[in-house]
Coordinates of C-alpha atoms and ligand atoms in Angstrom, one line a residue:
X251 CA 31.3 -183.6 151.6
X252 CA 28.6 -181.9 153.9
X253 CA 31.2 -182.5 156.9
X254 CA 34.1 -180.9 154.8
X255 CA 31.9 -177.9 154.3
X256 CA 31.1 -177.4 158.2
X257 CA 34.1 -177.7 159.1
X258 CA 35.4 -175.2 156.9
X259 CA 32.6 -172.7 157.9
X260 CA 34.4 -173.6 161.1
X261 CA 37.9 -172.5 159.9
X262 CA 37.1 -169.7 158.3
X263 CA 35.8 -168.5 162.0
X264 CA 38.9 -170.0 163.5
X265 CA 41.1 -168.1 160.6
X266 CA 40.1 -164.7 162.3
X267 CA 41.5 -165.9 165.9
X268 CA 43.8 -163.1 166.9
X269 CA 47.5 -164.5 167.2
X270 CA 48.0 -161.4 168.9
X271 CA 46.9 -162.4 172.2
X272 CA 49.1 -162.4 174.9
X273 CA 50.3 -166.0 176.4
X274 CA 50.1 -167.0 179.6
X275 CA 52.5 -169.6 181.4
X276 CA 50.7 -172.5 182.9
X277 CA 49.9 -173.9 186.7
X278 CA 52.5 -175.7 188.0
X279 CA 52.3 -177.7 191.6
X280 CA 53.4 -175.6 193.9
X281 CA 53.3 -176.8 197.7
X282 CA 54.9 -174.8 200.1
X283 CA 55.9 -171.9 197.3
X284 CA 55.4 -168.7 196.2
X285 CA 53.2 -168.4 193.2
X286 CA 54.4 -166.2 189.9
X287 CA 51.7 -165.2 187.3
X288 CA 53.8 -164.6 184.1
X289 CA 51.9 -163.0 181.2
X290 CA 53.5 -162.7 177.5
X291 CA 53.5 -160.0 175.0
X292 CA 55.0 -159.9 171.0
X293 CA 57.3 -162.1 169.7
X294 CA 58.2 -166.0 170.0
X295 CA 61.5 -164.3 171.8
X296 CA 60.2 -162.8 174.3
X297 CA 57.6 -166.2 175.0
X298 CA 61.0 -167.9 175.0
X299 CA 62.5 -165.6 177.7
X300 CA 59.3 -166.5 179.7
X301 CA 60.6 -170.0 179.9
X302 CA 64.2 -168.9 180.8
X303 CA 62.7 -166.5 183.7
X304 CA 60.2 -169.4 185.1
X305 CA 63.7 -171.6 185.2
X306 CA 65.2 -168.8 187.4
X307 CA 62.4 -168.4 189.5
X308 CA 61.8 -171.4 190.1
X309 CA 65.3 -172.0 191.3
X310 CA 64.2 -169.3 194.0
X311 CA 61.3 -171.0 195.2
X312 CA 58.7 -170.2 193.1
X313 CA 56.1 -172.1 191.1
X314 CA 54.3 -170.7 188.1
X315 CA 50.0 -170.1 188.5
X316 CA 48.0 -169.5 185.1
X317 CA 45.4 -167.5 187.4
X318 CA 46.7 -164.0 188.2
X319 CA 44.4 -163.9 191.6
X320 CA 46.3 -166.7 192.9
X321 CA 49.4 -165.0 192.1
X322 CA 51.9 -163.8 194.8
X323 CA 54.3 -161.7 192.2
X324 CA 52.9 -160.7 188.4
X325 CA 55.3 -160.1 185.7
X326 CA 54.2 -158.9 182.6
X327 CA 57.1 -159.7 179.8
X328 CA 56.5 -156.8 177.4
X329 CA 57.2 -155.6 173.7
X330 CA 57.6 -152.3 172.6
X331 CA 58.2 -152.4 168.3
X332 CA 55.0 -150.5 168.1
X333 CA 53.2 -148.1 170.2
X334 CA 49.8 -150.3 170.4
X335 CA 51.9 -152.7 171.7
X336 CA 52.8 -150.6 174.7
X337 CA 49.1 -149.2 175.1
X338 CA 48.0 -153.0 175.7
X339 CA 50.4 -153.5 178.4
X340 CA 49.4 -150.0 180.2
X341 CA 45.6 -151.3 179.6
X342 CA 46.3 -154.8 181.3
X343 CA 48.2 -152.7 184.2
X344 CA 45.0 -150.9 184.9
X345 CA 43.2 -153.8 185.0
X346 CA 46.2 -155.5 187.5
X347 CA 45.9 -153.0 189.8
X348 CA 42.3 -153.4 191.0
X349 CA 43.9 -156.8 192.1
X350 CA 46.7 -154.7 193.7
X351 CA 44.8 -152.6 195.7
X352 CA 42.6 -155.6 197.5
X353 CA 46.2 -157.1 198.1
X354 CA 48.5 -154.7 198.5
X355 CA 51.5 -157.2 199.2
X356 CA 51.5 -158.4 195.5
X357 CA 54.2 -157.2 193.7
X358 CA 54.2 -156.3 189.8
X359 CA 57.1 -156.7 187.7
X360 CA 57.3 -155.3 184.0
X361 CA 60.1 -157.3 182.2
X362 CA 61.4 -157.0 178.4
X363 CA 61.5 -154.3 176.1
X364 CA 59.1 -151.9 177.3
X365 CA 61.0 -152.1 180.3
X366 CA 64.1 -151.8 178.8
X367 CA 63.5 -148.8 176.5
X368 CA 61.8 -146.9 179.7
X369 CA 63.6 -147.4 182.4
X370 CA 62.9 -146.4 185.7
X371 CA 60.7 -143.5 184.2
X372 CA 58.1 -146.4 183.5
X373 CA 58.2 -146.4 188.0
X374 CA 57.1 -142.4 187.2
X375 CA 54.5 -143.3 184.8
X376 CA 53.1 -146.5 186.5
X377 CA 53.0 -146.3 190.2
X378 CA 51.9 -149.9 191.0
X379 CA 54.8 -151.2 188.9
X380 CA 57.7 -152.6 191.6
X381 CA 60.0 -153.9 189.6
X382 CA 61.3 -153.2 186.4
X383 CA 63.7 -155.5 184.5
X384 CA 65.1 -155.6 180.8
X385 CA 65.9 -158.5 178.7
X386 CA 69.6 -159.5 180.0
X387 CA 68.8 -158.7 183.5
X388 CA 66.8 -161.8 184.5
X389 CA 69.5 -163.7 186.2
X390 CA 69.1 -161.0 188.2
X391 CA 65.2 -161.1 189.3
X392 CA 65.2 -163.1 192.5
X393 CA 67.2 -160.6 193.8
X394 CA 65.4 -157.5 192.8
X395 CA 62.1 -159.2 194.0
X396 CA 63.8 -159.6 197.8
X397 CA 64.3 -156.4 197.4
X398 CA 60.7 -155.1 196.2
X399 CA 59.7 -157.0 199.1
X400 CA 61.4 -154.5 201.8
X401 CA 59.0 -152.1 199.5
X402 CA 61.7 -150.2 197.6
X403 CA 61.3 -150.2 193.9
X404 CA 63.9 -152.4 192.2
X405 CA 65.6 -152.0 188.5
X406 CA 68.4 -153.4 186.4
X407 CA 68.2 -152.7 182.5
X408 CA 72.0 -153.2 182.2
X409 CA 72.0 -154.2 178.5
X410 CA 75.1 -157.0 178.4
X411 CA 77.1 -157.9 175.8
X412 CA 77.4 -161.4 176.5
X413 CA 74.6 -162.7 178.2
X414 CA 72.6 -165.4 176.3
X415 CA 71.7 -167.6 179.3
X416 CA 73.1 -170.9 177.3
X417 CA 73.5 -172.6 180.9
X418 CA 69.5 -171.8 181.7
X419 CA 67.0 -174.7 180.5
X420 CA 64.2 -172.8 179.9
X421 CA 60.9 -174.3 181.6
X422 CA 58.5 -175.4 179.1
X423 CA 55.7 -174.8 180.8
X424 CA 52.1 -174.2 178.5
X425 CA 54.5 -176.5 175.8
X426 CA 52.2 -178.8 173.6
X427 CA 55.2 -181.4 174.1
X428 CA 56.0 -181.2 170.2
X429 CA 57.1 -178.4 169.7
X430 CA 59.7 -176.2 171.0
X431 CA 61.5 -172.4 170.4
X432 CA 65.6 -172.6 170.8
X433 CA 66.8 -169.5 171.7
X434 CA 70.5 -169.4 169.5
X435 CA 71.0 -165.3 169.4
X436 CA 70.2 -162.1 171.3
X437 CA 69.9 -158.7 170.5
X438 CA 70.4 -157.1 166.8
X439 CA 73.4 -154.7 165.3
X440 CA 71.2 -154.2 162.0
X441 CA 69.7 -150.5 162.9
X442 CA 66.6 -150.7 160.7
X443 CA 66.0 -146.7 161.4
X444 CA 62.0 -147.9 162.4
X445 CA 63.2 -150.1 164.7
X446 CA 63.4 -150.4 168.4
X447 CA 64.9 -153.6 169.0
X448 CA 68.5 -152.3 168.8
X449 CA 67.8 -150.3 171.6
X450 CA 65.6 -152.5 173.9
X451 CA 67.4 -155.8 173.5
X452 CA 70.6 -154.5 172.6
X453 CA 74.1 -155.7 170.6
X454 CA 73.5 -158.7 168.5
X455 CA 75.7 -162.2 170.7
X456 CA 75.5 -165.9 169.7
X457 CA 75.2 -168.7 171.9
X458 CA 77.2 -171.8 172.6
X459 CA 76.7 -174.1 169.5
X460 CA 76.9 -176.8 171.6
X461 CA 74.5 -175.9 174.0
X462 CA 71.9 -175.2 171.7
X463 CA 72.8 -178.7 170.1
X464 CA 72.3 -180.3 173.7
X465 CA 69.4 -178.7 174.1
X466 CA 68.1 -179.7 170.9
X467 CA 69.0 -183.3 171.9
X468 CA 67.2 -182.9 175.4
X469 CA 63.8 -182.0 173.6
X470 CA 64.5 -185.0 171.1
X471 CA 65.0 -187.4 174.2
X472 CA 61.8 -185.7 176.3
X473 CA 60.1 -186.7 173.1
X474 CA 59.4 -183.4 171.0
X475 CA 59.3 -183.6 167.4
X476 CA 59.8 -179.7 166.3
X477 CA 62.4 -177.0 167.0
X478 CA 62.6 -173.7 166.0
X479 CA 66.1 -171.9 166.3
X480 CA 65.1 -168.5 167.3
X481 CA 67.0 -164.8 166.9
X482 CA 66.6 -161.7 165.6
X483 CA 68.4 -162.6 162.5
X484 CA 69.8 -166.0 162.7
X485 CA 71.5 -165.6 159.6
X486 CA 73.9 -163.6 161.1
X487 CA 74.7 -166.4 163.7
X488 CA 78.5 -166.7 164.6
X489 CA 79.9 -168.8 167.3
X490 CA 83.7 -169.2 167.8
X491 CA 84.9 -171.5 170.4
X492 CA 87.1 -169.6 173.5
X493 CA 90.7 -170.5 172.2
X494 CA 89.4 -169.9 168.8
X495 CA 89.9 -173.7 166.7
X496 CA 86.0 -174.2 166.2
X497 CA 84.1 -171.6 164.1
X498 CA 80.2 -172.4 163.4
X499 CA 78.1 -170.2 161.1
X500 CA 74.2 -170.4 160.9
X501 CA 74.5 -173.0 158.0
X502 CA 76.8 -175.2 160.3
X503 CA 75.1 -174.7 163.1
X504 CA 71.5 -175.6 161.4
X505 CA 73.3 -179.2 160.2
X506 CA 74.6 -179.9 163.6
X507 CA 70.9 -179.7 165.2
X508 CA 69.1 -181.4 161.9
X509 CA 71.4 -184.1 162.4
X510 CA 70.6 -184.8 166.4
X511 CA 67.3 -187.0 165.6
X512 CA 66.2 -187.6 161.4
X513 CA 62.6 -187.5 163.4
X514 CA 63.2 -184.3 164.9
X515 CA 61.6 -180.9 162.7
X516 CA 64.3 -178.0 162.6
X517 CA 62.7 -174.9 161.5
X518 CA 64.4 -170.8 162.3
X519 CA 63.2 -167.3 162.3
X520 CA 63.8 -164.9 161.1
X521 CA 66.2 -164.6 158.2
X522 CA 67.7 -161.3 157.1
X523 CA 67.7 -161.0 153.2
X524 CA 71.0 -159.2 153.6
X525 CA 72.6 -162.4 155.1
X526 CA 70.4 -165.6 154.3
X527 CA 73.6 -167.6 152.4
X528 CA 73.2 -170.1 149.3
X529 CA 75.4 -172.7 151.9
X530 CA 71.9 -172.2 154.0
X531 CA 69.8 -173.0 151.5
X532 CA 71.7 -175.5 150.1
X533 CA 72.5 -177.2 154.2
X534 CA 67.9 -176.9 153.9
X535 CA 68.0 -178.6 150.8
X536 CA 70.1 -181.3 152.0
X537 CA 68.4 -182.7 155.2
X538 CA 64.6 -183.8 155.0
X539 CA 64.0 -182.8 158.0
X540 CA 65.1 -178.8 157.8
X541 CA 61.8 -177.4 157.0
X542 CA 61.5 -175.9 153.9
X543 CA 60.1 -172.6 154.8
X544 CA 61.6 -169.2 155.4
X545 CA 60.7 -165.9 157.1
X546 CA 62.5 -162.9 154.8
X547 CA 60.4 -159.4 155.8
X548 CA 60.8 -156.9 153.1
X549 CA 59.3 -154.1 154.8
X550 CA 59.0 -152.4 151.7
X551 CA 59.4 -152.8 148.1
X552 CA 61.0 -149.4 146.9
X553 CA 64.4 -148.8 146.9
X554 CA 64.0 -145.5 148.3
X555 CA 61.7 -146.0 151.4
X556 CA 64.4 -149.1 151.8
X557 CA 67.0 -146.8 152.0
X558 CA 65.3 -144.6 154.3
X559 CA 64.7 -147.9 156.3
X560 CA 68.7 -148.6 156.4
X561 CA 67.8 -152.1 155.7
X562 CA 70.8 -152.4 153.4
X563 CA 69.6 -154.6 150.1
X564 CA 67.3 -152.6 147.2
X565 CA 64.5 -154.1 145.4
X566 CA 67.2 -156.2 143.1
X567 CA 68.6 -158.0 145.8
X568 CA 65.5 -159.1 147.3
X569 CA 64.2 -160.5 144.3
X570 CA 67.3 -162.2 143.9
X571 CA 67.2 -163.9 147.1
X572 CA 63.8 -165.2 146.0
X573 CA 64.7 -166.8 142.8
X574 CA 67.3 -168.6 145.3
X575 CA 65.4 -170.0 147.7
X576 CA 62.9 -170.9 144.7
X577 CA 65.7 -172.2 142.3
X578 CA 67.8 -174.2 144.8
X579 CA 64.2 -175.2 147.2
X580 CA 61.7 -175.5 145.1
X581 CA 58.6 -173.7 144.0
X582 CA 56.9 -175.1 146.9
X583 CA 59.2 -174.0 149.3
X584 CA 56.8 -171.4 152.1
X585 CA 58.0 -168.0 152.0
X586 CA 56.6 -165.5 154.6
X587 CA 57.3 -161.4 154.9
X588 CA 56.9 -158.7 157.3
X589 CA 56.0 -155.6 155.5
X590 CA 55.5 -152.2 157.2
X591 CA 52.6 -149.3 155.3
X592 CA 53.2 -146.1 155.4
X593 CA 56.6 -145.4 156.2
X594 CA 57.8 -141.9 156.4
X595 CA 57.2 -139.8 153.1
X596 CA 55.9 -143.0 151.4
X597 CA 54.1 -142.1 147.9
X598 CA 51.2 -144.0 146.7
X599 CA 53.5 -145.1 143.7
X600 CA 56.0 -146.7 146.2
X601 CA 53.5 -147.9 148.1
X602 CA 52.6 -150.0 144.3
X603 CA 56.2 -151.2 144.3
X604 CA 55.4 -153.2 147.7
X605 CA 52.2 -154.4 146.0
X606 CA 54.4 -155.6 143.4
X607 CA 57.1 -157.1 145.2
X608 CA 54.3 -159.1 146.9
X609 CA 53.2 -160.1 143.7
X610 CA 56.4 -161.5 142.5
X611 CA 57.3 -163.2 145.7
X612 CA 54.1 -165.1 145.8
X613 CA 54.0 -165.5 149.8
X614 CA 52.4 -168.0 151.2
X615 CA 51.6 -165.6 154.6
X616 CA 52.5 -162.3 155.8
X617 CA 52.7 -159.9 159.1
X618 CA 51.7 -156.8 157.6
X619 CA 52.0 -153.5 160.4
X620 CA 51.0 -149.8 159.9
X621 CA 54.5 -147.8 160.6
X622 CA 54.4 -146.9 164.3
X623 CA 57.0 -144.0 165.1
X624 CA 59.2 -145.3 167.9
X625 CA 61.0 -143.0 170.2
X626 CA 64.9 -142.4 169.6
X627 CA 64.9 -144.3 166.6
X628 CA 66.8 -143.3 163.6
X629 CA 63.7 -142.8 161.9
X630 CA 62.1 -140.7 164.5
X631 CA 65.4 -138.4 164.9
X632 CA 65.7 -137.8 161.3
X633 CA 62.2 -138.0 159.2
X634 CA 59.0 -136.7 159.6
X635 CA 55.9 -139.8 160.2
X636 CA 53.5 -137.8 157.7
X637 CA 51.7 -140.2 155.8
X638 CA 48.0 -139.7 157.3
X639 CA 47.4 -142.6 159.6
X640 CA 44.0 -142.9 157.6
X641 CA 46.2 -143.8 154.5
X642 CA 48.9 -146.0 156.2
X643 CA 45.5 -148.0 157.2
X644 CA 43.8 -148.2 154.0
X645 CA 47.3 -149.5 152.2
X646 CA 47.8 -151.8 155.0
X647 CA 44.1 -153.3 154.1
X648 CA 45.6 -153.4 150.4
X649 CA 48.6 -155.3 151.4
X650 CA 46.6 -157.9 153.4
X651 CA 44.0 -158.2 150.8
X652 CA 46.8 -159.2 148.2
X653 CA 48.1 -161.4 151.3
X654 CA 44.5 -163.0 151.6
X655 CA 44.3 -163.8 147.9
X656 CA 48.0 -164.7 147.6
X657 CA 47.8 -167.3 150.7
X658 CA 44.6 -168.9 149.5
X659 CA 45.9 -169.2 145.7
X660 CA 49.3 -170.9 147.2
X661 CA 47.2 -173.5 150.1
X662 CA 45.4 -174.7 146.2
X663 CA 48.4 -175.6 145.1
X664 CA 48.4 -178.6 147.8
X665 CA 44.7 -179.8 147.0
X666 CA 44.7 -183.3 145.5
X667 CA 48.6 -183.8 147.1
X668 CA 49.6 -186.1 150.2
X669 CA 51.4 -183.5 153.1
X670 CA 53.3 -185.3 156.0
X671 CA 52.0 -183.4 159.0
X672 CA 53.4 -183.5 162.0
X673 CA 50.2 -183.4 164.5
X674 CA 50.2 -180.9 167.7
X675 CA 46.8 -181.2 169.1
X676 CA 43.1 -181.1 168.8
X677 CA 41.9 -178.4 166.2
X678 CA 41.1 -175.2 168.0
X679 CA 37.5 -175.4 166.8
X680 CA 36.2 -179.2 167.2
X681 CA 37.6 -181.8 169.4
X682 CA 36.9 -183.7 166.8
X683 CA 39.4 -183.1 164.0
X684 CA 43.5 -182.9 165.1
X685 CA 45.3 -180.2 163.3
X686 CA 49.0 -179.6 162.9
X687 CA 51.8 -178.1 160.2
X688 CA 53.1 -179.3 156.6
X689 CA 57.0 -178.9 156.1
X690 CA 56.1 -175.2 155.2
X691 CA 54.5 -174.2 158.0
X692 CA 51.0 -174.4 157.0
X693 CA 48.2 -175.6 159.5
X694 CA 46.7 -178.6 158.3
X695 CA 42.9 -180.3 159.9
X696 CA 41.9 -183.6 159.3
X697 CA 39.6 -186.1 161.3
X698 CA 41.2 -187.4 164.5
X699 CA 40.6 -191.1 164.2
X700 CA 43.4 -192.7 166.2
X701 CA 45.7 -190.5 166.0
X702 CA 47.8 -188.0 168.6
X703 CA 49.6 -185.3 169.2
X704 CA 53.6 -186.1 168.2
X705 CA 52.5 -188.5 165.2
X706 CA 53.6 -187.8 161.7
X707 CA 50.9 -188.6 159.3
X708 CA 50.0 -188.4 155.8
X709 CA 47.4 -185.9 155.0
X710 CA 45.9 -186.2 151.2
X711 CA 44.3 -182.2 151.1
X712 CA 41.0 -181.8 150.0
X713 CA 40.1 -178.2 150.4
X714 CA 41.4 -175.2 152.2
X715 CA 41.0 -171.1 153.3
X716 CA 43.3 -168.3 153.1
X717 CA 44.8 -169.7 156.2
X718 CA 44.4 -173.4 156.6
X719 CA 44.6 -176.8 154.7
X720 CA 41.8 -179.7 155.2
X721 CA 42.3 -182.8 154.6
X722 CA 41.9 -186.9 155.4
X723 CA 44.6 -188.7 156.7
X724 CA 46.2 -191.6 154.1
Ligands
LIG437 N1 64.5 -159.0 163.0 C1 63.4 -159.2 162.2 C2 63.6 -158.6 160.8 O1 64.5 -157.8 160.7 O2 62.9 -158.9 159.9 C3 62.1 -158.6 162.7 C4 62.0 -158.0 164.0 S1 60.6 -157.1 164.5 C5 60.4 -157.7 166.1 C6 59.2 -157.7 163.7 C7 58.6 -156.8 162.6 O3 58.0 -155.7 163.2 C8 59.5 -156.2 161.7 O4 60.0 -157.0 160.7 C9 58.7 -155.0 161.1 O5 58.0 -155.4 160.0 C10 57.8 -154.7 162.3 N2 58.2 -153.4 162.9 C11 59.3 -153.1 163.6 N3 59.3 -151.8 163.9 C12 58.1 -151.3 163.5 C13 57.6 -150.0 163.5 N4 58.2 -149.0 164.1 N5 56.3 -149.8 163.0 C14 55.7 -150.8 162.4 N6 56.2 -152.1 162.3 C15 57.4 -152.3 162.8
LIG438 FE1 64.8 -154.5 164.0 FE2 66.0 -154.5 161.7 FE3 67.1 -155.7 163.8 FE4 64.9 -156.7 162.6 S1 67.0 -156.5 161.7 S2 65.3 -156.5 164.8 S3 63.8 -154.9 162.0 S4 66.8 -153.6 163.6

């Protein structure tokens, strides 16, 4: 009992971790070659396009370094959905270019969607930047660093309509050999009026079905255990074979890959309420091994600030698509949400109706953002951002204080049951204790006894926090 108590003083610690942080690909060997530093910023997307740009570079005779001194180019792959996001990236630039001036041959490349939404102006702006490069322009980055290297500055943001690098196996380099991010879509045609993406990783493509199914079967054979399919909105996923006789929705396309191993986890993000199908729930349902867990951001819970968002389904809808995925999953089934405070014009009483939602949904976790106002998005053009930032704060602490309660009321629900956890390491706070995820996505710790990383085991839970489940293995 006394150890179950440390340890949780431990997790609670652990639980305020930022996941924010940016991630860093790892050292590779690299006799005789170049050395790329690649730094990580946002989304799983963009740590995914990491992987595909270490495969390209590496073709070109370069081998990854996890120290940026060491490094002979830098790339920083960059988000832009909200304006801190951007400030962190011109505050790690500063810091880059006291490395820059003590060796001035080092080149520095900004990749992604800050690149992409600012174009060669961010050469204007940022005077050690060399190379700027947006999301379907990385086939393209050996070539613009030969040409950095002559000392001219080098840019493609061509924004493609078919790129989706199927043919490029991504390197998993910092990978904890368990689990895995498939990338099955880019870009997005939704035009959430907040949102950037539209604009920074362009029109929405799907991949080759059956090269994300051979890729799935690659990480089964190299011995991983988990992949995530990966896209702005998977649910709107739709493949159709050149001369047109094969046609594979998300629903198809999530059997396919559950069925390459039993043994192998399939688990996606993120799901659009407006599109997330019954066949999808019912294709989850049906195989063990789909996760049962789903990410379906509100944003808001008013019909009106919805509208205003152009997200396309009211209040009713949403709710409906909840008593879905609880009817045909299960009560236990994870639910996540994005949800965004103080949107343009929002009223404290619609601000209640998001509170509300909450409460109905009963989530099991949340990312929960202050509205940022994003240049030359709908929302920008058309509405003025004049809810106080003081009050888009203190409702955002609302939100995650329901969040907090919420999460630690649905991790009870599992004390006193047996979880099948699939293990990916050591815990981040004691080498003693191994921690990895339940079928919904919750982090589970336990002792490590003889266990490792890439075992399934049976966890009986025994206590918890907000943000973690603790148990003994069975
Ligand atoms: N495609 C996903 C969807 O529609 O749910 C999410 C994509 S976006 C990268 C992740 C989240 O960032 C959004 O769900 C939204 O909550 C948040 N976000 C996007 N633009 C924002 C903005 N301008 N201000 C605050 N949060 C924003
Ligand atoms: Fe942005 Fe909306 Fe597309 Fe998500 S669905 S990426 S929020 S435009």
């Amino acid at each position: 009992m006394e150890r179950i108590t440390e340890t949780l003083s431990i997790l609670t610690e652990a639980d305020k971790v930022s996941a924010d942080e940016p991630r860093v690909l790892e050292e590779e060997l690299a006799v005789g070659k170049k050395r790329l530093y690649i730094e990580s910023y946002g989304c799983q997307m963009n740590f995914s396009d990491s992987e595909i740009v270490a495969s390209v570079m590496r073709n070109a005779g370069f081998a990854t370094t996890a120290t940026a001194d060491d490094a002979d180019v830098i790339f920083l792959n960059t988000c832009a959905i909200r304006d801190n996001a951007e400030q962190k990236v011109r505050n790690r630039l500063k810091q880059l270019n006291v490395l820059k001036k003590r060796k001035p041959e080092l080149l520095v490349g900004m990749l992604g969607c800050m690149a992409e939404r600012l174009k060669a102006k961010l050469l204007e702006e940022e005077k050690m930047v060399d190379i700027v490069a947006g999301p379907d322009a990385y086939r393209d980055i050996p070539k613009l660093v030969e040409e950095a290297e002559t000392g001219q500055k080098a840019v493609n943001v061509f924004l493609s309509r078919e790129e989706t690098y199927a043919d490029i196996s991504p390197i998993r380099l910092n990978s904890n050999g368990v689990t895995a991010f498939i990338s099955i879509m880019r870009g997005c045609d939704n035009m959430c009026s907040f949102c950037v993406v539209p604009y920074t990783r362009g029109r929405e493509r799907s991949r080759d079905a059956h090269s994300i199914v051979r890729e799935a079967q690659e990480l089964s054979a190299a011995g991983y255990k988990e992949v995530t399919l990966l896209g702005q909105n998977v649910d709107s996923y739709k493949w159709a074979s050149e001369d047109g006789t094969e046609n594979v929705n998300f629903a198809q396309l999530l059997e396919r890959v559950a069925l390459v191993d039993p043994d192998l986890r399939v688990r996606f993000s993120t799901s659009h309420p407006k599109d997330i199908t019954d066949e999808v729930l019912y294709t989850m349902a049906k195989y063990d091994n789909i996760c049962k867990y789903i990410h379906l951001p509100a944003q808001s819970g008013n019909d009106r600030i919805l509208k205003l968002m152009n997200r396309t389904y009211d209040r009713a809808w949403y709710i409906q698509k909840i008593d879905r995925i609880r009817a045909i999953l299960g009560e236990d089934c994870g639910i996540s949400h994005d949800m965004i405070s103080g949107f343009c014009s929002e009223t404290e009483e619609e601000h209640q109706d998001t509170l509300s939602l909450m409460e109905y949904a009963r989530y099991d976790y949340g990312y929960m953002f202050a509205y940022s106002e994003r240049p030359g998005t709908p929302a920008a053009r058309k509405y003025a951002d004049d809810v106080p930032n003081d009050v888009k704060i203190r409702r955002l602490n609302e939100i995650i204080a329901l969040q907090r309660n919420m999460s630690l009321e649905r991790n009870q629900r599992h004390i006193g049951k047996i979880q099948r956890v699939l293990i990916e390491g050591p815990s981040k706070r004691s080498d003693e204790f191994l921690s990895g995820r339940n079928d919904q996505n919750k982090m589970v710790v336990f002792p490590k006894g003889n266990y490792q990383k890439g075992q399934y085991v049976n966890v009986l839970v025994t206590d918890c926090t907000a943000a973690t489940l603790l148990g003994t293995t069975v």
